[in-house]
Coordinates of C-alpha atoms and ligand atoms in Angstrom, one line a residue:
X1 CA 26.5 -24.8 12.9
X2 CA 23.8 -25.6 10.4
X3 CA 22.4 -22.9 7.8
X4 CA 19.0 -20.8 9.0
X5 CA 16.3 -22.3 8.0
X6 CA 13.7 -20.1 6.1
X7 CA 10.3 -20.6 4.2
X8 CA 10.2 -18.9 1.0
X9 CA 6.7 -18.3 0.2
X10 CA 6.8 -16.0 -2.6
X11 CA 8.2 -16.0 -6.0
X12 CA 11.6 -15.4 -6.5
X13 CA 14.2 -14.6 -9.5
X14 CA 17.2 -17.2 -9.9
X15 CA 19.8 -15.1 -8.8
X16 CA 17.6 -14.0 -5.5
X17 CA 17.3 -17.8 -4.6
X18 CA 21.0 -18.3 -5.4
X19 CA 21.6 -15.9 -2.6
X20 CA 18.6 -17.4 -0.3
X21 CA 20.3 -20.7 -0.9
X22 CA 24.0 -19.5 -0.5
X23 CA 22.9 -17.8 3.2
X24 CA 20.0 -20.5 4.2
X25 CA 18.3 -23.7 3.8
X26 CA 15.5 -23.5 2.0
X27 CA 12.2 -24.8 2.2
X28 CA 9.0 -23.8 -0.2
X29 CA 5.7 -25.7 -0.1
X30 CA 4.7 -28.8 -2.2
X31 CA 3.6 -27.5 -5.4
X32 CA 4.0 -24.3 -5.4
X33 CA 6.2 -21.0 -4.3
X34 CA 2.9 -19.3 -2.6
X35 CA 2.0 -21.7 0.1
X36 CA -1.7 -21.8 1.3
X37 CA -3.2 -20.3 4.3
X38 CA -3.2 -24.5 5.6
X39 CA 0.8 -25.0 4.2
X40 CA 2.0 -21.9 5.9
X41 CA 0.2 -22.9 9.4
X42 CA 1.8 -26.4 8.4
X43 CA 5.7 -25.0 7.3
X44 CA 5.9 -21.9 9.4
X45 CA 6.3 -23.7 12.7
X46 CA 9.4 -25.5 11.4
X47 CA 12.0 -22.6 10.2
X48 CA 13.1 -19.4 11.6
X49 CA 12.6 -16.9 8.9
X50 CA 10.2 -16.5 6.2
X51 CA 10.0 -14.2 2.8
X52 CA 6.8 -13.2 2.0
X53 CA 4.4 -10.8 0.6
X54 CA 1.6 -8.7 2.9
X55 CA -0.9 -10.4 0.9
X56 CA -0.6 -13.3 3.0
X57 CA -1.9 -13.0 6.8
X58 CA 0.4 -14.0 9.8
X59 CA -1.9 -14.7 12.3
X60 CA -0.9 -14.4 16.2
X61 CA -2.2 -17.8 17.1
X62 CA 0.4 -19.1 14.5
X63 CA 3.2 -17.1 15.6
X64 CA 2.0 -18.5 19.0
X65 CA 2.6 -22.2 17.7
X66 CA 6.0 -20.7 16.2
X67 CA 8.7 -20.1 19.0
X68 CA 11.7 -20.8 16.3
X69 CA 10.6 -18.2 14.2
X70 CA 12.8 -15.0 14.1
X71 CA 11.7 -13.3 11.2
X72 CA 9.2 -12.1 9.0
X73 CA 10.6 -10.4 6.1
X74 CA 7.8 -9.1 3.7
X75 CA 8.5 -8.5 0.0
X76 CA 6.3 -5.2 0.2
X77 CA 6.0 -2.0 2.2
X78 CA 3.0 -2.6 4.0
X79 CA 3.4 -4.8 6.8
X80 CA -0.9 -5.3 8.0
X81 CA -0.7 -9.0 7.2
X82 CA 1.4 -9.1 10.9
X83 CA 0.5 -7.4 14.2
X84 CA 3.4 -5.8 14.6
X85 CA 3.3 -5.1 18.5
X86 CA 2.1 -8.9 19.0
X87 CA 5.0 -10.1 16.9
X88 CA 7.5 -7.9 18.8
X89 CA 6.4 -8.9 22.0
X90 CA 7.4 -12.5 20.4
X91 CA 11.0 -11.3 19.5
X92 CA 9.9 -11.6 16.1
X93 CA 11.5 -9.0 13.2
X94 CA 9.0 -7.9 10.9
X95 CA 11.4 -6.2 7.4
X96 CA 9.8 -4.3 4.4
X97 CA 10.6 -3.1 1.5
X98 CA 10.5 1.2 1.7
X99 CA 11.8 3.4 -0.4
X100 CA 12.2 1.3 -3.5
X101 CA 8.5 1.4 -4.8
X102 CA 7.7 4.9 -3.4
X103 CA 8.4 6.2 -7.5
X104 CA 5.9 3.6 -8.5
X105 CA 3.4 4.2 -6.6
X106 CA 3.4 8.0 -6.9
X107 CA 3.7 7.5 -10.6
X108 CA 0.5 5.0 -10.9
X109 CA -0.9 7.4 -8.2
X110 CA -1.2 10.3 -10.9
X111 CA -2.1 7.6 -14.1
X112 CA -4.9 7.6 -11.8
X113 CA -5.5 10.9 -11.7
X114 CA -5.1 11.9 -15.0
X115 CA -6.8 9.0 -16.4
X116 CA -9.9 10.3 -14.3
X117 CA -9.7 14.1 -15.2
X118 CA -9.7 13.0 -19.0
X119 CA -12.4 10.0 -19.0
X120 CA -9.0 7.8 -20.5
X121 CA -10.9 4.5 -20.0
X122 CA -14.4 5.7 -21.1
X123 CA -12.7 7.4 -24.0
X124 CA -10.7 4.3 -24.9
X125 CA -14.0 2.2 -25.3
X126 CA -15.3 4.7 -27.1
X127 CA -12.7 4.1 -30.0
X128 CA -13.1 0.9 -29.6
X129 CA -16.7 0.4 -29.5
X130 CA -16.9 2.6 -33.2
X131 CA -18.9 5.3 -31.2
X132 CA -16.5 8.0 -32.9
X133 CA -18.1 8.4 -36.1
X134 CA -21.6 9.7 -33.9
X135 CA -19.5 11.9 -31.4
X136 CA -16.6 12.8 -30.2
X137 CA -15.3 11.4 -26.6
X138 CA -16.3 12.3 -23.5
X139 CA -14.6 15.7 -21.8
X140 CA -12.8 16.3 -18.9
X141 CA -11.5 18.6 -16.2
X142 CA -8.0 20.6 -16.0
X143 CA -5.7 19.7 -13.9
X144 CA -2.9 22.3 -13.7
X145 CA -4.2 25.1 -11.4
X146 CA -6.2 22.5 -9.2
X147 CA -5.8 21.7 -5.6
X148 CA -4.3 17.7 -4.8
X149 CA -5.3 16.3 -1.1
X150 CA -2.9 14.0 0.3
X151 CA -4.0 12.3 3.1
X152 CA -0.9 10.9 4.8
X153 CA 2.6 12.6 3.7
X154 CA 5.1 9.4 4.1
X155 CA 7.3 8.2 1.8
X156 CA 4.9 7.8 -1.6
X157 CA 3.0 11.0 -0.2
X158 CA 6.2 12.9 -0.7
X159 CA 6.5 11.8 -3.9
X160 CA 3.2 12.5 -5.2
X161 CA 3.9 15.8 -3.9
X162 CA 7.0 16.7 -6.1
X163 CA 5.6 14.9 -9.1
X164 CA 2.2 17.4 -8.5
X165 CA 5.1 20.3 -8.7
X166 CA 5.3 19.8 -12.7
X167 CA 1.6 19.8 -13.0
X168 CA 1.3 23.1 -11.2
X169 CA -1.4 21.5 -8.5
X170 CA -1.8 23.3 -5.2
X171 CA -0.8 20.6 -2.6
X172 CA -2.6 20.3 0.9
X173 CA -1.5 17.7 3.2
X174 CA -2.8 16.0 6.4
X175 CA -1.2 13.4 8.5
X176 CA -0.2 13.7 12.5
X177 CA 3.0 13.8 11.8
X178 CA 4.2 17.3 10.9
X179 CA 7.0 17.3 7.9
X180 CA 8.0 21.6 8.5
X181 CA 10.7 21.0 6.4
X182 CA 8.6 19.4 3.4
X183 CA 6.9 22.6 4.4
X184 CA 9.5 25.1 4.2
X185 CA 10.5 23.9 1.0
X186 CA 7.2 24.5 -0.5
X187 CA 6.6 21.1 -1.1
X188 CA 3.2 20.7 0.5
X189 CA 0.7 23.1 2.9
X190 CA -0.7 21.1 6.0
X191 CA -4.2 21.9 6.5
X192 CA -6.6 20.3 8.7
X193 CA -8.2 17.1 7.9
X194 CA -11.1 18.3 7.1
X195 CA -10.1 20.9 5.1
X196 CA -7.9 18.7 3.2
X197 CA -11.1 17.0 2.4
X198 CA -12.7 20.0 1.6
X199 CA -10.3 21.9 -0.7
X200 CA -9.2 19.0 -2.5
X201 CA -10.2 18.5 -6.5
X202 CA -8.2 15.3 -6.3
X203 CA -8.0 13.5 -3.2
X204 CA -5.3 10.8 -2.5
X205 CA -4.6 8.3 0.1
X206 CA -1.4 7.3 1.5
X207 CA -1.2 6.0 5.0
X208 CA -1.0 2.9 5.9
X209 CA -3.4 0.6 7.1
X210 CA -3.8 -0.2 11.0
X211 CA -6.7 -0.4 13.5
X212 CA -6.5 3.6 13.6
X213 CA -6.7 4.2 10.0
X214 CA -9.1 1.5 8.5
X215 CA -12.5 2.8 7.6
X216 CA -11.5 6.5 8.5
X217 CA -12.5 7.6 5.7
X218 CA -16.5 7.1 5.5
X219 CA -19.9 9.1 4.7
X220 CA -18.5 11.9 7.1
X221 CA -15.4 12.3 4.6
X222 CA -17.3 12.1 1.6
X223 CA -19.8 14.9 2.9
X224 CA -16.6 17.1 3.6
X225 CA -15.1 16.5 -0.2
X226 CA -16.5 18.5 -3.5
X227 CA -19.0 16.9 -5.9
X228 CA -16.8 17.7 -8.4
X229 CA -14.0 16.0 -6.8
X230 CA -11.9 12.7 -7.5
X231 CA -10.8 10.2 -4.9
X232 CA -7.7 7.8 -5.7
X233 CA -6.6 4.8 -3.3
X234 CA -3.1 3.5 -4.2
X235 CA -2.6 2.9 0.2
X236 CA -5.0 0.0 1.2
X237 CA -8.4 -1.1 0.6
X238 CA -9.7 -1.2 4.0
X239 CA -8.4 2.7 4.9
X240 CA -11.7 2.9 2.9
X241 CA -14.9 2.5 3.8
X242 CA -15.9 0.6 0.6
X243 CA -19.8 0.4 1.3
X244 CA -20.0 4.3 1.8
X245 CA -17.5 5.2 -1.2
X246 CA -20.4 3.3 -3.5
X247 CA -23.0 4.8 -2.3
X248 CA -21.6 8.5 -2.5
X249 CA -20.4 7.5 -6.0
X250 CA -24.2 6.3 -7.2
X251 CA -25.2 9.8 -5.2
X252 CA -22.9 11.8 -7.2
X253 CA -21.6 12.9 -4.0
X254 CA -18.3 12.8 -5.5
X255 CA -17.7 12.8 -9.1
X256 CA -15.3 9.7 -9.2
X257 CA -12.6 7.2 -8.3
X258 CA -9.7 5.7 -8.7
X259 CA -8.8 2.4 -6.7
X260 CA -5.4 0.1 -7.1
X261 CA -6.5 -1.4 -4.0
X262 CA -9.9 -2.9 -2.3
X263 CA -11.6 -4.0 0.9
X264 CA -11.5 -7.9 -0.6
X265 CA -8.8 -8.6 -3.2
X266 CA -9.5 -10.0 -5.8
X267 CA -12.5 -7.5 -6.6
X268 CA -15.7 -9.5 -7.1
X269 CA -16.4 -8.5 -10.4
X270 CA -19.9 -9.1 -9.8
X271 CA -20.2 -6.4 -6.7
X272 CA -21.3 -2.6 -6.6
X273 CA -18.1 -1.2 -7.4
X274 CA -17.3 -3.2 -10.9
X275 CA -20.9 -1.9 -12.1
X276 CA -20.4 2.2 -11.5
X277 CA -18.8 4.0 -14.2
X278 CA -17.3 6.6 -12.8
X279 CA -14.5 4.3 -11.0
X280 CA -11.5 3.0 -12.3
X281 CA -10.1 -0.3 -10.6
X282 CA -6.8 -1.5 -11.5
X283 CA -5.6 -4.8 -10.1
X284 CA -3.5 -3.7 -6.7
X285 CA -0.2 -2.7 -9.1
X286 CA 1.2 0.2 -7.5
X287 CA 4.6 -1.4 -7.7
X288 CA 4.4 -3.6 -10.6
X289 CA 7.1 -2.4 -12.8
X290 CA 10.1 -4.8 -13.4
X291 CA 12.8 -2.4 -12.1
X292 CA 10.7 -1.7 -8.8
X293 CA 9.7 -5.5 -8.7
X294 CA 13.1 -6.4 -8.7
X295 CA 14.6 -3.5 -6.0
X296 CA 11.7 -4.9 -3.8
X297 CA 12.7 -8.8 -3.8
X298 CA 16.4 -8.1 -3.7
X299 CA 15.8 -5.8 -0.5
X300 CA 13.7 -7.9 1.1
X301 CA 15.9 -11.0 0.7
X302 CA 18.8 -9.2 1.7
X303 CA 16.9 -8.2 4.9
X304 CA 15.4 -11.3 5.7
X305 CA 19.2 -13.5 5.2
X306 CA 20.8 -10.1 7.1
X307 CA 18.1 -10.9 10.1
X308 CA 18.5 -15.0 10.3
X309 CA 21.8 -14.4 11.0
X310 CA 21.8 -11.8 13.6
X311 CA 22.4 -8.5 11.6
X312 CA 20.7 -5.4 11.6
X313 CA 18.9 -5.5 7.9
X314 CA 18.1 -2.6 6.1
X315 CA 14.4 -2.3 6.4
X316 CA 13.6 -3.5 10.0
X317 CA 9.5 -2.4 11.2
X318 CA 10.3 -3.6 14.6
X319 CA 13.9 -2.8 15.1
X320 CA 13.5 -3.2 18.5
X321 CA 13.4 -6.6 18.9
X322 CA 17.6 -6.9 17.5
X323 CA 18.2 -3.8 19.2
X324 CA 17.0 -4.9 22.8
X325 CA 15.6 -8.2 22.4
X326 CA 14.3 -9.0 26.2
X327 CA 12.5 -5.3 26.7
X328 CA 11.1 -6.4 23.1
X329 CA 9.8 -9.5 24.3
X330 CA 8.2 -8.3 27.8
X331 CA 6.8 -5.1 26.0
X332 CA 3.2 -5.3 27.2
X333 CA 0.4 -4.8 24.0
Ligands
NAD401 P1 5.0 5.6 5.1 O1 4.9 4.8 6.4 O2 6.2 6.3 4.7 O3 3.8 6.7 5.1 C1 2.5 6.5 5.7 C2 2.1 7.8 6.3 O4 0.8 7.7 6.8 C3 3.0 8.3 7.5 O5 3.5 9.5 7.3 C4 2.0 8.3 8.7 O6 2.3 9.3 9.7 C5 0.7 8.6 7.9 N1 -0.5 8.3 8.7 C6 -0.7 7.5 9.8 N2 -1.9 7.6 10.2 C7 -2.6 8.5 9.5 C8 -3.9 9.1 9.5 N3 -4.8 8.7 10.4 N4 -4.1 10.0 8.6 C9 -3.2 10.4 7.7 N5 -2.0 9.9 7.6 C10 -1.6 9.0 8.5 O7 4.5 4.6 4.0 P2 4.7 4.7 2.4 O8 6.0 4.0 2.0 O9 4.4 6.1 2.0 O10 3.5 3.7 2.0 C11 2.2 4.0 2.3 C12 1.3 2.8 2.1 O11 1.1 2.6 0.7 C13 1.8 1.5 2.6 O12 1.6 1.3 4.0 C14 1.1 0.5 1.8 O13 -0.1 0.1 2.5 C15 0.7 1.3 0.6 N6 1.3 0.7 -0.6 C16 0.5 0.3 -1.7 C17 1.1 -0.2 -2.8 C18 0.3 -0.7 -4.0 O14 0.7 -1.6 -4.7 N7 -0.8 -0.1 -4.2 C19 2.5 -0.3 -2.9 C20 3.3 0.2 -1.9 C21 2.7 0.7 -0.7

């Protein structure tokens, strides 16, 4: 029998292709590593795997036109670029990459934070900009002694949590899944969403992004939290309701923010957001460090080869469909 064949549409380190190409055969699109939206619709259809990012959208009308494809393996944690019931219903695997980038992300997470309690970006133009012989810089808030709201308490919400231990930070959690033994351990206090909201002096956001979860938080939230307090988004843009975070930002609703991610990527550097001062917007790089890069590409080319072949890989969404592939495939969305 012939080698799966898989679409790599992401960029890849030698050694990871050398393993791609030991396991598979491999297609990638003319010109390129990262197909368009018109090559995937145009590649897809022919191979049974792909390696991908969550930055690029499997529709369901193309994993309709698809009925050799077997798995989606994303290089990334989030998995909203697939419809994850839809695609198990179509005994196709959806992998990710957890885990590995959940020390990144918690560590950006509080750069954030701190950058925003000290004015670190306003300060560093102010260096720059010779300002420093009229004034000293701009000054900020404590943040030992403070209260951090994390709003969802996964994998990177756990994280932040521990780091927020050396910074002596009171930590309230919400999500609907209860963690008592996070609890018991004194990593985190649930509290009610809104009080979450309301007690926070730092406010960060860590679920991921599904048709429960985008826009929720809004005007509503933003009346809940502080003046005084800071919001930070290293989750997903849309969890967001971008429109209402500007305008309680020009209000001076809520003193400030910090955003990795955004309704549209790339930002338009023309819109709201880019012309407040009191946000800092950093390019979507939660996980951009070379060691977590490189964890994240190896696991998710492990999973995807693993799952062309039939084997359980370590970072199924949708374990379901190896599992019990025929319930998977009649499950009813
Ligand atoms: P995870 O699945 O371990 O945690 C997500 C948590 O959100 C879960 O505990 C879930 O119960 C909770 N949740 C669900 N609905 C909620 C709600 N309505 N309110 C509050 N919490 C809710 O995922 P993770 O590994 O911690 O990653 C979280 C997200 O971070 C990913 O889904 C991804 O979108 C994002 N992410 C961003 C970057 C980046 O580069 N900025 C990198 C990695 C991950």
């Amino acid at each position: 029998m012939g080698k799966p064949r898989i679409l790599l549409a992401t960029i890849v380190p030698e050694h990871v292709r050398a393993l791609l190409d030991d396991a598979c055969e491999v297609v990638t699109a003319p010109g390129g590593a990262r197909p368009t939206a018109e090559q995937l619709a145009e590649l897809l259809p022919s191979v049974e795997g792909v390696l991908t990012t969550n930055q690029m959208a499997v529709p369901n009308a193309l994993i309709d036109r698809c009925p050799g494809l077997r798995v989606i393996a994303n290089n990334g944690v989030g998995y909203d670029n697939v419809d994850i019931p839809y695609a198990t219903s179509k005994g196709v695997l959806v992998c990710n990459t957890p885990g590995v980038l959940s020390g990144a992300v918690a560590d950006l997470t509080f750069s954030l934070l701190l950058d925003l309690a000290r004015h670190i970006p306003a300060n560093d133009r102010h260096v720059r900009s010779g300002n420093w012989t009229r004034g000293a810089g701009r000054i900020g808030v404590d943040v030992r002694g403070k209260t951090l709201g994390i709003i969802g308490f996964g994998r990177i919400g756990h994280v932040v949590a521990k780091t927020a231990q050396g910074f002596d930070l009171r930590v309230l959690y919400y999500d609907p899944v209860r963690d008592p033994a996070a609890e018991a351990a004194g990593l985190a206090t649930y509290a009610e969403r809104e009080s979450v909201f309301r007690e926070a002096d730092f406010l960060t956001v860590h679920c991921f992004l599904d048709e429960t979860t985008r826009h929720h938080i809004s005007t509503r939230e933003f009346g809940w939290m502080k003046r005084t307090a800071y919001l930070i988004n290293t989750s997903r843009g849309p969890v967001i309701d971008e429109e209402a975070l500007c305008a309680a930002l020009q209000a001076g609703e809520i003193a400030g923010a910090g955003l990795d991610v955004m309704e549209q990527e790339p930002l338009d550097p023309a819109g709201t957001l880019c012309s407040l001062e009191n946000v800092i917007l950093l390019p979507h790089v939660g996980s951009a460090t070379t060691e977590t890069r490189l964890a994240m590409i190896e696991l998710a080319a492990r999973n995807l080869v693993n799952a062309v072949h039939g084997r359980m890989p370590e970072a199924p969404v949708n374990p379901e469909v190896l599992r019990d592939p025929a319930s998977a495939r009649n499950a009813q969305r």
